[in-house]
mmCIF file of C-alpha atoms in Angstrom:
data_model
loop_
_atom_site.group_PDB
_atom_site.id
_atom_site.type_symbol
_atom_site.label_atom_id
_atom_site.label_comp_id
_atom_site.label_asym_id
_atom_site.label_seq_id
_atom_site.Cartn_x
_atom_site.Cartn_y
_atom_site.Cartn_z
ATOM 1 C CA UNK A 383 20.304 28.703 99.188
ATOM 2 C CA UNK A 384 18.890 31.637 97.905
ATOM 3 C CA UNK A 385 17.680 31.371 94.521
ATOM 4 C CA UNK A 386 18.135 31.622 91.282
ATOM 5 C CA UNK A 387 20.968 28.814 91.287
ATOM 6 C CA UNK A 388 21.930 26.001 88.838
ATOM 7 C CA UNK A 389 22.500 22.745 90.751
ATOM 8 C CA UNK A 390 24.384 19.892 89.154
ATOM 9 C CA UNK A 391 23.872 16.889 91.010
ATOM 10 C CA UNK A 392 27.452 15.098 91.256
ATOM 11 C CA UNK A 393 25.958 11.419 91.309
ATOM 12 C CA UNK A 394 23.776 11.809 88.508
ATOM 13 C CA UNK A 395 27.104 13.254 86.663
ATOM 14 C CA UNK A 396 28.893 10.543 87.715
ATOM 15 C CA UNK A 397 26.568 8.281 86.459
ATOM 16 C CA UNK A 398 26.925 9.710 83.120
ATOM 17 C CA UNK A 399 30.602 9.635 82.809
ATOM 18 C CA UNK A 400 30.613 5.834 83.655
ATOM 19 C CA UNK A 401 27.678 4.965 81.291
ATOM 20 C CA UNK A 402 30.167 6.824 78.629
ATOM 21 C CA UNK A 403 33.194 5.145 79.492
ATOM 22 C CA UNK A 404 31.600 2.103 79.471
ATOM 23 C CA UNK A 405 30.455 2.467 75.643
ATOM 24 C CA UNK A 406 33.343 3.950 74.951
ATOM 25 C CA UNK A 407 35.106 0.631 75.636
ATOM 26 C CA UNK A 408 32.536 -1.617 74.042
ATOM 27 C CA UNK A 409 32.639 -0.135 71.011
ATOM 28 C CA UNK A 410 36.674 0.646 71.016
ATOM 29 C CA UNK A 411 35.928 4.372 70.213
ATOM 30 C CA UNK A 412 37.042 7.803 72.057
ATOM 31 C CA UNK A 413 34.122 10.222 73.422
ATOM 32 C CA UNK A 414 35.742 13.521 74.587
ATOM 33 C CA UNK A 415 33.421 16.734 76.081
ATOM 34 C CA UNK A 416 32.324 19.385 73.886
ATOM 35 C CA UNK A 417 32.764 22.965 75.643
ATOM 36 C CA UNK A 418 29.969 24.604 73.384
ATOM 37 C CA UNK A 419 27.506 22.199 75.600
ATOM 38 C CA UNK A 420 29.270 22.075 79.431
ATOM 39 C CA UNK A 421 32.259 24.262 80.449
ATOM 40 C CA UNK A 422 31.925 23.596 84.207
ATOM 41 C CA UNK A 423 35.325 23.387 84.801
ATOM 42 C CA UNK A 424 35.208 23.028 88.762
ATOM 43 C CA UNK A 425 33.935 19.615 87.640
ATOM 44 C CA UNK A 426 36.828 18.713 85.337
ATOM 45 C CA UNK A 427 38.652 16.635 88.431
ATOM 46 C CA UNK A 428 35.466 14.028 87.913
ATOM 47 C CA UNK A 429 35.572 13.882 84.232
ATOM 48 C CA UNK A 430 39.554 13.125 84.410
ATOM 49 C CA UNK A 431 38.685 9.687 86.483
ATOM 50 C CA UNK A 432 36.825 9.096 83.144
ATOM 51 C CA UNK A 433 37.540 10.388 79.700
ATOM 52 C CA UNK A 434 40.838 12.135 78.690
ATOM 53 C CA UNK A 435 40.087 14.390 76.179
ATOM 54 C CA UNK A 436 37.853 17.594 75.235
ATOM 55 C CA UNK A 437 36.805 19.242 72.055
ATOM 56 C CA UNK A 438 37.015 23.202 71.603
ATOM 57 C CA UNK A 439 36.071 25.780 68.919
ATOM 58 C CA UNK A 440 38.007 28.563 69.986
ATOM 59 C CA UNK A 441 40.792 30.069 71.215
ATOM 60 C CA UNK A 442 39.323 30.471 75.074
ATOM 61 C CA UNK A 443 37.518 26.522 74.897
ATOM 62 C CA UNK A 444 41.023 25.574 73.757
ATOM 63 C CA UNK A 445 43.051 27.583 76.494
ATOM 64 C CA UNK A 446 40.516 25.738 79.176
ATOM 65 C CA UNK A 447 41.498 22.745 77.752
ATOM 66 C CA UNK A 448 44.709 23.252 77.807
ATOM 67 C CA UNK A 449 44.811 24.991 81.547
ATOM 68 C CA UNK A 450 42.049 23.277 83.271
ATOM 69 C CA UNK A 451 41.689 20.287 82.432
ATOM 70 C CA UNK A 452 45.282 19.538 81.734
ATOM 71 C CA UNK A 453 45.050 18.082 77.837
ATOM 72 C CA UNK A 454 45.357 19.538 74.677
ATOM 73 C CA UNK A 455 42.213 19.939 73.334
ATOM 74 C CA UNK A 456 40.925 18.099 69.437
ATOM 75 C CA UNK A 457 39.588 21.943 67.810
ATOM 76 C CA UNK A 458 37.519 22.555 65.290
ATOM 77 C CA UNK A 459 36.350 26.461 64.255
ATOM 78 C CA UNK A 460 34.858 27.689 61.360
ATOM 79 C CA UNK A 461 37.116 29.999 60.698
ATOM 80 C CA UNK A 462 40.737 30.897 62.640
ATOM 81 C CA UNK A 463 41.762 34.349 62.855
ATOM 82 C CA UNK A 464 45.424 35.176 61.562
ATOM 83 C CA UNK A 465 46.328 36.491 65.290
ATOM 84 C CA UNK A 466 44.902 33.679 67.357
ATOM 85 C CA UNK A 467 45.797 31.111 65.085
ATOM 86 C CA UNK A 468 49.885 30.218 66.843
ATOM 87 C CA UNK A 469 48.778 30.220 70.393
ATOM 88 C CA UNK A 470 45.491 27.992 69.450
ATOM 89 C CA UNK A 471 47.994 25.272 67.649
ATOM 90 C CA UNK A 472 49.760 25.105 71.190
ATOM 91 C CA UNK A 473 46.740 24.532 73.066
ATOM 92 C CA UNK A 474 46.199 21.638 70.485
ATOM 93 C CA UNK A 475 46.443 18.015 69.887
ATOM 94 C CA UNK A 476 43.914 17.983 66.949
ATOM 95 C CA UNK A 477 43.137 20.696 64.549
ATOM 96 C CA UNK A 478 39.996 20.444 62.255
ATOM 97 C CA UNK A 479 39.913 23.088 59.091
ATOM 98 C CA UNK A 480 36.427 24.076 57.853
ATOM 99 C CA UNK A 481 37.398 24.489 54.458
ATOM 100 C CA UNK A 482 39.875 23.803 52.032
ATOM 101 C CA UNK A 483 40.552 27.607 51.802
ATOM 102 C CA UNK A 484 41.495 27.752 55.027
ATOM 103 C CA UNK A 485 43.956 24.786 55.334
ATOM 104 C CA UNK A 486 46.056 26.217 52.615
ATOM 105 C CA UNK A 487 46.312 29.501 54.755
ATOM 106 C CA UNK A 488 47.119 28.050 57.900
ATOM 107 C CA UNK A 489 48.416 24.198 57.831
ATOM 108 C CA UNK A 490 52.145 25.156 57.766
ATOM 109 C CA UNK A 491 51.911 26.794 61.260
ATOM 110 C CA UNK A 492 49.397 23.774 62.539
ATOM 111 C CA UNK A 493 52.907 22.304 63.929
ATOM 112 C CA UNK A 494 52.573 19.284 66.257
ATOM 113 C CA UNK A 495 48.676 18.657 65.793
ATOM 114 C CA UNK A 496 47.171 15.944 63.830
ATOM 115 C CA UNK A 497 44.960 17.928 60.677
ATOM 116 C CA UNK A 498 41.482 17.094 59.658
ATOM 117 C CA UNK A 499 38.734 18.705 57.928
ATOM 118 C CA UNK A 500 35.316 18.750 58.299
ATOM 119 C CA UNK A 501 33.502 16.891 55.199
ATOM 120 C CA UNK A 502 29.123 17.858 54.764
ATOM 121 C CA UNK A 503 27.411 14.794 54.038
ATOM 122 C CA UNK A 504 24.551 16.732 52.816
ATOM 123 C CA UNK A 505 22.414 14.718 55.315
ATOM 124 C CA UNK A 506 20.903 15.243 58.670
ATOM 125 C CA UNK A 507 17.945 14.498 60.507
ATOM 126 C CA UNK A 508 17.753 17.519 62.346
ATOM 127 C CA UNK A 509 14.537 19.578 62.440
ATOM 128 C CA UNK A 510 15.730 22.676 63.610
ATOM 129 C CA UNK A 511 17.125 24.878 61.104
ATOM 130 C CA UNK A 512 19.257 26.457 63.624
ATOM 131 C CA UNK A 513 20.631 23.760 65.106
ATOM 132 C CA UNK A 514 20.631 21.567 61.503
ATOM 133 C CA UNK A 515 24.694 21.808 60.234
ATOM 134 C CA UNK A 516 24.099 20.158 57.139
ATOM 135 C CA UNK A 517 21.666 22.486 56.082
ATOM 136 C CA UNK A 518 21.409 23.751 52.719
ATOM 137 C CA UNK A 519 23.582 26.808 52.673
ATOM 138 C CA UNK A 520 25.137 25.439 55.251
ATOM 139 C CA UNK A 521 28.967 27.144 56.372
ATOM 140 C CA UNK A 522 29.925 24.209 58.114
ATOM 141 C CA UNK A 523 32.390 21.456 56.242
ATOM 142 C CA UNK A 524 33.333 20.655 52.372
ATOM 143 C CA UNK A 525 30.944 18.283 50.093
ATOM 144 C CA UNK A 526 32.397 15.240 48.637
ATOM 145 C CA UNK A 527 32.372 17.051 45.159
ATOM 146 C CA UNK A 528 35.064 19.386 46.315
ATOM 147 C CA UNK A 529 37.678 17.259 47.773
ATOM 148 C CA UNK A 530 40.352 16.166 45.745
ATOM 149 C CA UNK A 531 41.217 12.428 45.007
ATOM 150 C CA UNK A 532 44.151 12.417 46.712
ATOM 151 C CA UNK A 533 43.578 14.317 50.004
ATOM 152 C CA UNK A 534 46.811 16.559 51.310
ATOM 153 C CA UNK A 535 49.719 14.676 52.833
ATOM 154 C CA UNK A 536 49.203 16.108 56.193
ATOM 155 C CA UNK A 537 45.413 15.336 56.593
ATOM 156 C CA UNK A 538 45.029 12.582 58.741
ATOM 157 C CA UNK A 539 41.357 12.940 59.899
ATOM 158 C CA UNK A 540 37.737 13.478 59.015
ATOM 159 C CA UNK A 541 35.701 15.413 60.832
ATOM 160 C CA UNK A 542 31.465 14.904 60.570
ATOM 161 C CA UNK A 543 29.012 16.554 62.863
ATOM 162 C CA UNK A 544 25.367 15.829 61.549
ATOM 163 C CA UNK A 545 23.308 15.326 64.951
ATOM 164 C CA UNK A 546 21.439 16.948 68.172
ATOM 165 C CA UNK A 547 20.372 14.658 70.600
ATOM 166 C CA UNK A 548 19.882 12.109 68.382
ATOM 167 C CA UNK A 549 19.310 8.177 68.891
ATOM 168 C CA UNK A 550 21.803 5.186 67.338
ATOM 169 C CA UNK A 551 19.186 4.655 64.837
ATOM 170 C CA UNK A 552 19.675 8.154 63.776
ATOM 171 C CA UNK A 553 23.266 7.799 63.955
ATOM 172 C CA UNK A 554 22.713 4.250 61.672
ATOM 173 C CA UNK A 555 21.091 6.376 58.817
ATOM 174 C CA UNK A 556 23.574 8.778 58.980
ATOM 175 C CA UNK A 557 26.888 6.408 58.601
ATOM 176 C CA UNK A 558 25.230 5.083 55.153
ATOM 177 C CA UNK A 559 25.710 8.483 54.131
ATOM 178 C CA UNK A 560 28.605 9.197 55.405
ATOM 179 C CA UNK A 561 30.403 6.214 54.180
ATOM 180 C CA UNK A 562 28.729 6.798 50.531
ATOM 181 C CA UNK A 563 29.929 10.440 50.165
ATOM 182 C CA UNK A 564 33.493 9.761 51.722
ATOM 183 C CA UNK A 565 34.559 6.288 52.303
ATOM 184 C CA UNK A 566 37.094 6.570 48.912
ATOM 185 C CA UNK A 567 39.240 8.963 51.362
ATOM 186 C CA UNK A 568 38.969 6.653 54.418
ATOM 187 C CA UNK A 569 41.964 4.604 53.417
ATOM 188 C CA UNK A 570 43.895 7.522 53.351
ATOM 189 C CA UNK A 571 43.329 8.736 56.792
ATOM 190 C CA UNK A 572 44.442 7.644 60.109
ATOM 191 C CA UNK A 573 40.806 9.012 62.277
ATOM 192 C CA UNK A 574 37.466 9.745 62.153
ATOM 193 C CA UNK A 575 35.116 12.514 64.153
ATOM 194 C CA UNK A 576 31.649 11.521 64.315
ATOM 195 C CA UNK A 577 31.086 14.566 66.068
ATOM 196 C CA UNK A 578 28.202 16.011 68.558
ATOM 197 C CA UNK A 579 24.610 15.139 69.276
ATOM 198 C CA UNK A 580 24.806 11.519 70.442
ATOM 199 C CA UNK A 581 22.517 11.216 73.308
ATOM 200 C CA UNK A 582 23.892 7.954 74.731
ATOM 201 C CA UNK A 583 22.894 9.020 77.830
ATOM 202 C CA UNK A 584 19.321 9.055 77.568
ATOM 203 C CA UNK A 585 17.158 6.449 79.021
ATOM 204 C CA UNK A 586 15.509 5.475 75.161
ATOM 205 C CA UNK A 587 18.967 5.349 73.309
ATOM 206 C CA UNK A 588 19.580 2.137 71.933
ATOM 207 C CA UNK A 589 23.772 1.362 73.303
ATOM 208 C CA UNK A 590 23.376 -2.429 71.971
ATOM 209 C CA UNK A 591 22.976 -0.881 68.237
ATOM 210 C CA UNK A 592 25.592 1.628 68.584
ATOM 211 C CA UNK A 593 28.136 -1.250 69.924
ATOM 212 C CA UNK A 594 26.860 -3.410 66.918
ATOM 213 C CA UNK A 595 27.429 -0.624 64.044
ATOM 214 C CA UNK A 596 31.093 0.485 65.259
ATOM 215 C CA UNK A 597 32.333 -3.264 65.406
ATOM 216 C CA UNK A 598 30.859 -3.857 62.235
ATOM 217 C CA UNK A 599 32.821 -0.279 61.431
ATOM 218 C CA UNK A 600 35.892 -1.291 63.016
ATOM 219 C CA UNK A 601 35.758 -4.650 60.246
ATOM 220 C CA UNK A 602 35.507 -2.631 57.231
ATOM 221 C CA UNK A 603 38.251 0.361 58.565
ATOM 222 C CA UNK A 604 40.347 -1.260 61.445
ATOM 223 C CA UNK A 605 43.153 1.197 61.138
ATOM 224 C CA UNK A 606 40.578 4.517 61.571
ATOM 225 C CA UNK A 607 40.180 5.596 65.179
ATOM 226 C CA UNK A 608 36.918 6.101 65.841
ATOM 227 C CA UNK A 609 35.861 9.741 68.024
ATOM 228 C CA UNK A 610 32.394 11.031 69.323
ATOM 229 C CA UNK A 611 32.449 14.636 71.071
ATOM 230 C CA UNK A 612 28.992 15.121 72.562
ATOM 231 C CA UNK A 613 28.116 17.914 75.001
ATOM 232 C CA UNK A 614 24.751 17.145 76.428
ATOM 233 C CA UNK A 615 25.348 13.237 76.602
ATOM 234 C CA UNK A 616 27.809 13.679 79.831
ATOM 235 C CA UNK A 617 25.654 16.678 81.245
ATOM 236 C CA UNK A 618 22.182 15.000 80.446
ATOM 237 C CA UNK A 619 19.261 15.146 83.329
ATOM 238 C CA UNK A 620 21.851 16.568 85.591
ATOM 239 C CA UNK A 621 20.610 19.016 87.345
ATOM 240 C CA UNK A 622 17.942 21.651 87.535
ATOM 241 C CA UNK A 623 17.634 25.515 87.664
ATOM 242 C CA UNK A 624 15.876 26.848 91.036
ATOM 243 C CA UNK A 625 14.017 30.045 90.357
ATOM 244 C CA UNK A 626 11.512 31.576 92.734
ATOM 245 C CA UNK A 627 7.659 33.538 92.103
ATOM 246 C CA UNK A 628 8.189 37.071 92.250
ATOM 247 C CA UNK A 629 4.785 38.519 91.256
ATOM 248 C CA UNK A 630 2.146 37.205 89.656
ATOM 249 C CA UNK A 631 -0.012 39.441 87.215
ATOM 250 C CA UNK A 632 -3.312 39.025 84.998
ATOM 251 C CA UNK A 633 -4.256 40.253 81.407
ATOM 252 C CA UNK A 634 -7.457 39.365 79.925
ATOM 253 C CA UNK A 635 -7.516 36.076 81.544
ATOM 254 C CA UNK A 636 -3.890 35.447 81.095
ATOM 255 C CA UNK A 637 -2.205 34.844 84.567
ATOM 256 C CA UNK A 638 1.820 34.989 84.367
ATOM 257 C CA UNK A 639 3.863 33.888 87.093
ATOM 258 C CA UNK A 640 7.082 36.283 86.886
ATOM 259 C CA UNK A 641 10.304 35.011 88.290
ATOM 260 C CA UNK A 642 13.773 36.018 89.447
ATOM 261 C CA UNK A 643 15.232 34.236 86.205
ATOM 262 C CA UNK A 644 14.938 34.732 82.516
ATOM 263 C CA UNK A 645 14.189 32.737 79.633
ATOM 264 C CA UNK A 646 16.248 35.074 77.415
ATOM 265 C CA UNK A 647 19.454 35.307 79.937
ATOM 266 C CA UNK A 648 19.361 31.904 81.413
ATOM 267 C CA UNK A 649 17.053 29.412 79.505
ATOM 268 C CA UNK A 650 17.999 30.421 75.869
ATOM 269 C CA UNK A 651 18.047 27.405 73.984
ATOM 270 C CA UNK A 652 14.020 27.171 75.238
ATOM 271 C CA UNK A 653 13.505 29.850 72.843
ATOM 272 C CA UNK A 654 15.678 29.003 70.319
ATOM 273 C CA UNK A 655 14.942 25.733 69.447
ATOM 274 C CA UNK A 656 12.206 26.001 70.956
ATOM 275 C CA UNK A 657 11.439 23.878 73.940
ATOM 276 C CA UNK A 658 9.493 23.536 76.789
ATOM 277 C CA UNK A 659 10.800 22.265 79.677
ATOM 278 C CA UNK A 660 9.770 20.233 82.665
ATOM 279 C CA UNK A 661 8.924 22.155 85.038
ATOM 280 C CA UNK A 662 8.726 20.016 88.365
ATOM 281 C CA UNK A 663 5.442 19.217 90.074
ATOM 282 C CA UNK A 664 3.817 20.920 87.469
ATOM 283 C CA UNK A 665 2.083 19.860 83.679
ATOM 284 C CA UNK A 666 2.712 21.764 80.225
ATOM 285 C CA UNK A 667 -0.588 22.251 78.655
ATOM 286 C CA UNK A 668 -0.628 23.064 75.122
ATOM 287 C CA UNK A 669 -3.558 25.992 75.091
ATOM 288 C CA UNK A 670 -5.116 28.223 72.283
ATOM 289 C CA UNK A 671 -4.401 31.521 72.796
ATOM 290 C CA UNK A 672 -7.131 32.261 70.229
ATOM 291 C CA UNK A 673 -9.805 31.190 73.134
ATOM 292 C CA UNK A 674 -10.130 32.401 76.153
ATOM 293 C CA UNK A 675 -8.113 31.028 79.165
ATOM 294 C CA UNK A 676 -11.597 30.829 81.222
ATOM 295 C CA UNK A 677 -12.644 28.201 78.613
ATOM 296 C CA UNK A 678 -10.122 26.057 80.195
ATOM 297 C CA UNK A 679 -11.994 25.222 83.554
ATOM 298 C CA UNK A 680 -11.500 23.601 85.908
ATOM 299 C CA UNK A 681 -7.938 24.020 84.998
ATOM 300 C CA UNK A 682 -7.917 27.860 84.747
ATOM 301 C CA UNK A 683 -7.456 28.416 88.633
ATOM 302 C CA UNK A 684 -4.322 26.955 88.511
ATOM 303 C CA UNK A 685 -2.806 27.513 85.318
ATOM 304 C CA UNK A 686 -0.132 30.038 84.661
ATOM 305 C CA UNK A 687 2.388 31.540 81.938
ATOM 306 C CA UNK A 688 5.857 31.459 83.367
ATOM 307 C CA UNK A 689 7.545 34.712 82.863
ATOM 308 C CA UNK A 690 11.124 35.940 83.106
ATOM 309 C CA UNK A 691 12.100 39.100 84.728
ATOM 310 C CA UNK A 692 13.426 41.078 82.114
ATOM 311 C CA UNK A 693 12.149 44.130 79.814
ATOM 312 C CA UNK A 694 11.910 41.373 76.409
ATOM 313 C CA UNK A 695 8.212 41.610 76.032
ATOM 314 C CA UNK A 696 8.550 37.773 74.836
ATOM 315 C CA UNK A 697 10.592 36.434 77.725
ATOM 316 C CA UNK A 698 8.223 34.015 78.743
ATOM 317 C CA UNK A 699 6.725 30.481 77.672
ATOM 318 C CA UNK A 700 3.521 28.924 79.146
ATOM 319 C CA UNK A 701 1.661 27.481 80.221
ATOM 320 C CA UNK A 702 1.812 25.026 83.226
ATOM 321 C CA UNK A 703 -0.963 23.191 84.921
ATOM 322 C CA UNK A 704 0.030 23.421 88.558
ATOM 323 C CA UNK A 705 -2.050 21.633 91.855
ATOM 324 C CA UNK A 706 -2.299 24.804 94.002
ATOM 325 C CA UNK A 707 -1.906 28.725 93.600
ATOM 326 C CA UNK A 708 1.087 29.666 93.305
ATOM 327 C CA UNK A 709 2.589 31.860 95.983
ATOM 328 C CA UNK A 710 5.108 35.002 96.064
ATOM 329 C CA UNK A 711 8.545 33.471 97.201
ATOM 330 C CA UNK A 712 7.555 30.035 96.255
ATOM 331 C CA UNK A 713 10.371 28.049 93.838
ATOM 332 C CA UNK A 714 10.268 27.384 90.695
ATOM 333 C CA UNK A 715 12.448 24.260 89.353
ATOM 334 C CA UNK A 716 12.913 23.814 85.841
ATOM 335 C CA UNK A 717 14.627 20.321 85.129
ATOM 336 C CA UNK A 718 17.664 19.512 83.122
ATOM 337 C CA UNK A 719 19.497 22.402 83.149
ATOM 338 C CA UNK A 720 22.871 22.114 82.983
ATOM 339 C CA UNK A 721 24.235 21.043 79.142
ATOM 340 C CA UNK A 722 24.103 24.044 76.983
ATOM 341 C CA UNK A 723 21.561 25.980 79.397
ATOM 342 C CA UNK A 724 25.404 27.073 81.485
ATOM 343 C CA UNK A 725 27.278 28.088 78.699
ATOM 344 C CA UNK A 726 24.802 30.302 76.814
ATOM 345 C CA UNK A 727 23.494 32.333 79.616
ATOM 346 C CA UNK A 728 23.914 36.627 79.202
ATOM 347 C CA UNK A 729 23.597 39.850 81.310
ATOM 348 C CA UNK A 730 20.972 41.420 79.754
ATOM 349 C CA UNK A 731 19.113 43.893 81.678
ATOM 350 C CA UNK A 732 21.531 43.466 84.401
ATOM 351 C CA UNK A 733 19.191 40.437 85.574
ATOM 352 C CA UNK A 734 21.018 38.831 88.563
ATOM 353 C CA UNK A 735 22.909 36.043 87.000
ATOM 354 C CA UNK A 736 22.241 32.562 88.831
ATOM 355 C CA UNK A 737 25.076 30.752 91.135
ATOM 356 C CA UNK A 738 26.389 27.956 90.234
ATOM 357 C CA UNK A 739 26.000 25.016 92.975
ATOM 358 C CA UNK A 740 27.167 21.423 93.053
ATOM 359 C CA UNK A 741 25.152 18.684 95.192
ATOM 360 C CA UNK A 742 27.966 16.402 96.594
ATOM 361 C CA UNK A 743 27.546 12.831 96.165
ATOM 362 C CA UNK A 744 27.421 12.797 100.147
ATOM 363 C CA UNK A 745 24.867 15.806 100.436
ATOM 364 C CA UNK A 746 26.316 18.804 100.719
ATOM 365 C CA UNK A 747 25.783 21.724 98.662
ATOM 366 C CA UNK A 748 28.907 23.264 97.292
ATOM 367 C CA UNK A 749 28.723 27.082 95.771
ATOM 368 C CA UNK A 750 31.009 26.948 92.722
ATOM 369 C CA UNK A 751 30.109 30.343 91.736
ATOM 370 C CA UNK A 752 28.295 33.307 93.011
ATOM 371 C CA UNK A 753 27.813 36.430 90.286
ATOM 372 C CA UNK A 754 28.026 39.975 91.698
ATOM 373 C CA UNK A 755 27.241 43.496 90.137
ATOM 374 C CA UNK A 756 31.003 43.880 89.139
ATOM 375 C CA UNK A 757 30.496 40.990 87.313
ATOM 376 C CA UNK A 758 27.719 42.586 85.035
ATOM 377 C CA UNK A 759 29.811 46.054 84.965
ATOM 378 C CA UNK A 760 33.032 44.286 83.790
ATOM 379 C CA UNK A 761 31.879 43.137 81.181
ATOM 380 C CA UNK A 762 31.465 46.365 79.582
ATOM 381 C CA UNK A 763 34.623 47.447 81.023
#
């Protein structure tokens, strides 16, 4: 296959998907996908055998729902526009308001979907500003102290997103708050969105907890229906992204391995958060810039910046600790690439954009996607 190709690996998906279903039962709760992390929809015929329901927060996420994976979708968006707001309702079996302001402009044409809004706990254990929605300043949700006593008739949900790849225990901190700030409304609704960010999938996440705190939530509010919409959960340690050694170059001791992807079109979220990522049969060594890279012998003959092939003098990250020299043509696999990696890629610099391939659970590798030039010069068309 010739690179650079994403590669999600159907068994390890599947694997995923029945880990999920399986807590969704044992804790009598509903975990739909979240678009914003996976949009693969050539896979959507798996996740039916599995979960029933996906999350979008706009008007395309909710048409893809809607066409593709053949259920209305539960939306949330910060803000609906006037002209997409009738065709979004149809696509819709949920619909989440971000503030009060914009329920009173739109919930008499929300017709046939169950309301909610988003409530701000003013707590999160996030670290990332970025990615932290209950920052201060936030735009995301309405604070306890501006809801009134009596909700709206037609409200029948809360919605609560305060994670990102977070652990139960996380999660357990969280619900104190949650239930401090809002609990008064609870009796009045009929559901409640715990949102994005549970990481039930990874190896360290502690299920037995999580099973625990929703029966003990089920005992205090048996009539709310309890939903989680993660993205990375069901796309977690996946699949990788195949790149391949282009050139490699040297500056003052610096040797950077250039490849035929980019960290800024295809690895965003490695930047953004930032993160470095595993990089297989190689180590991440955490160097000083401020020495020299020939003060790091015996190392230094095999150690290399990885650098992306496009004209952003900061599209690289480094730097990796491999057992040989690397050679021209030689690939590059960068693990766990799939959740959020997929849906955030761009066509800057006209950078070939990377296939997307599926590894059968029998072996075969099926191309899902192959991107051509018209697909960059569309774009702009």
């Amino acid at each position: 296959m010739k690179t650079p190709y994403y590669m999600i690996e159907e068994q390890k998906l599947r694997q995923n998907l029945a880990l999920i279903s399986d807590v969704s039962h044992r804790t009598d709760t509903e975990w739909i996908l979240a678009f914003k992390a996976f949009a693969l929809w050539k896979t959507f015929p798996i996740f039916r055998e599995y979960i029933h329901s996906t999350t979008a927060s706009s008007l395309s996420e909710a048409r893809l729902a809607f066409e593709e994976f053949g259920a209305k979708a539960h939306t949330y968006s910060p803000a609906y526009k006037d002209d997409e707001f009738d065709e979004i309702v149809s696509y819709s079996s949920h619909l989440t308001f971000n503030s009060l302001s914009q329920y009173e402009r739109f919930h008499q044409r929300a017709v046939g979907c169950s309301l909610g809004l988003r409530v701000n706990p003013e707590y999160s254990e996030v670290g990332t500003l970025l990615y932290n929605p209950c920052a201060p300043g936030t735009r995301f949700g309405v604070t306890a102290d501006k809801l009134p006593e009596q909700l709206p008739s037609d409200i029948r949900g809360f919605h609560c997103h305060c994670h990102c790849e977070s652990g139960a225990d996380v999660f357990e901190r969280t619900l104190q708050h949650i239930e401090e700030k809002f609990a008064r409304w609870f009796p009045q609704l009929e559901w409640i969105n715990f949102g994005g960010g549970h990481l039930v999938t990874r190896c360290d996440y502690d299920i037995n907890l999580l099973v625990n705190m929703m029966q003990a939530f089920h005992a205090r509010w048996p009539h709310l229906k309890v939903i989680f919409e993660p993205g990375s959960a069901f796309a977690w340690q996946t699949g990788p992204l195949v790149a391949q050694v282009v050139d490699v170059v040297e500056d003052k001791g610096i040797r950077t391995a250039i490849l035929d992807v980019s960290f800024t079109c295809h690895m965003p979220d490695c930047l953004e958060m930032p993160y470095f990522p595993e990089v297989r049969g190689a180590e991440h060594i955490d160097v000083d810039e401020t020495n020299h890279i020939s003060h790091f012998s015996p190392f230094n003959s095999h150690l290399y910046r990885l650098g992306g092939n496009s004209c952003l003098s900061g599209d690289f990250m480094g730097y990796w600790q491999f057992d040989h020299e690397l050679q021209i043509g030689e690939e590059i696999i960068f693990e766990d690439m799939i959740h959020y990696t997929t849906v955030k890629t761009n066509t800057f610099n006209g950078i070939s954009h990377p296939a997307i391939c599926m590894l059968r659970a029998d072996g075969m590798l099926e191309v899902l996607r192959q991107f051509t030039y018209e697909d960059y010069r569309d774009r702009m068309d």
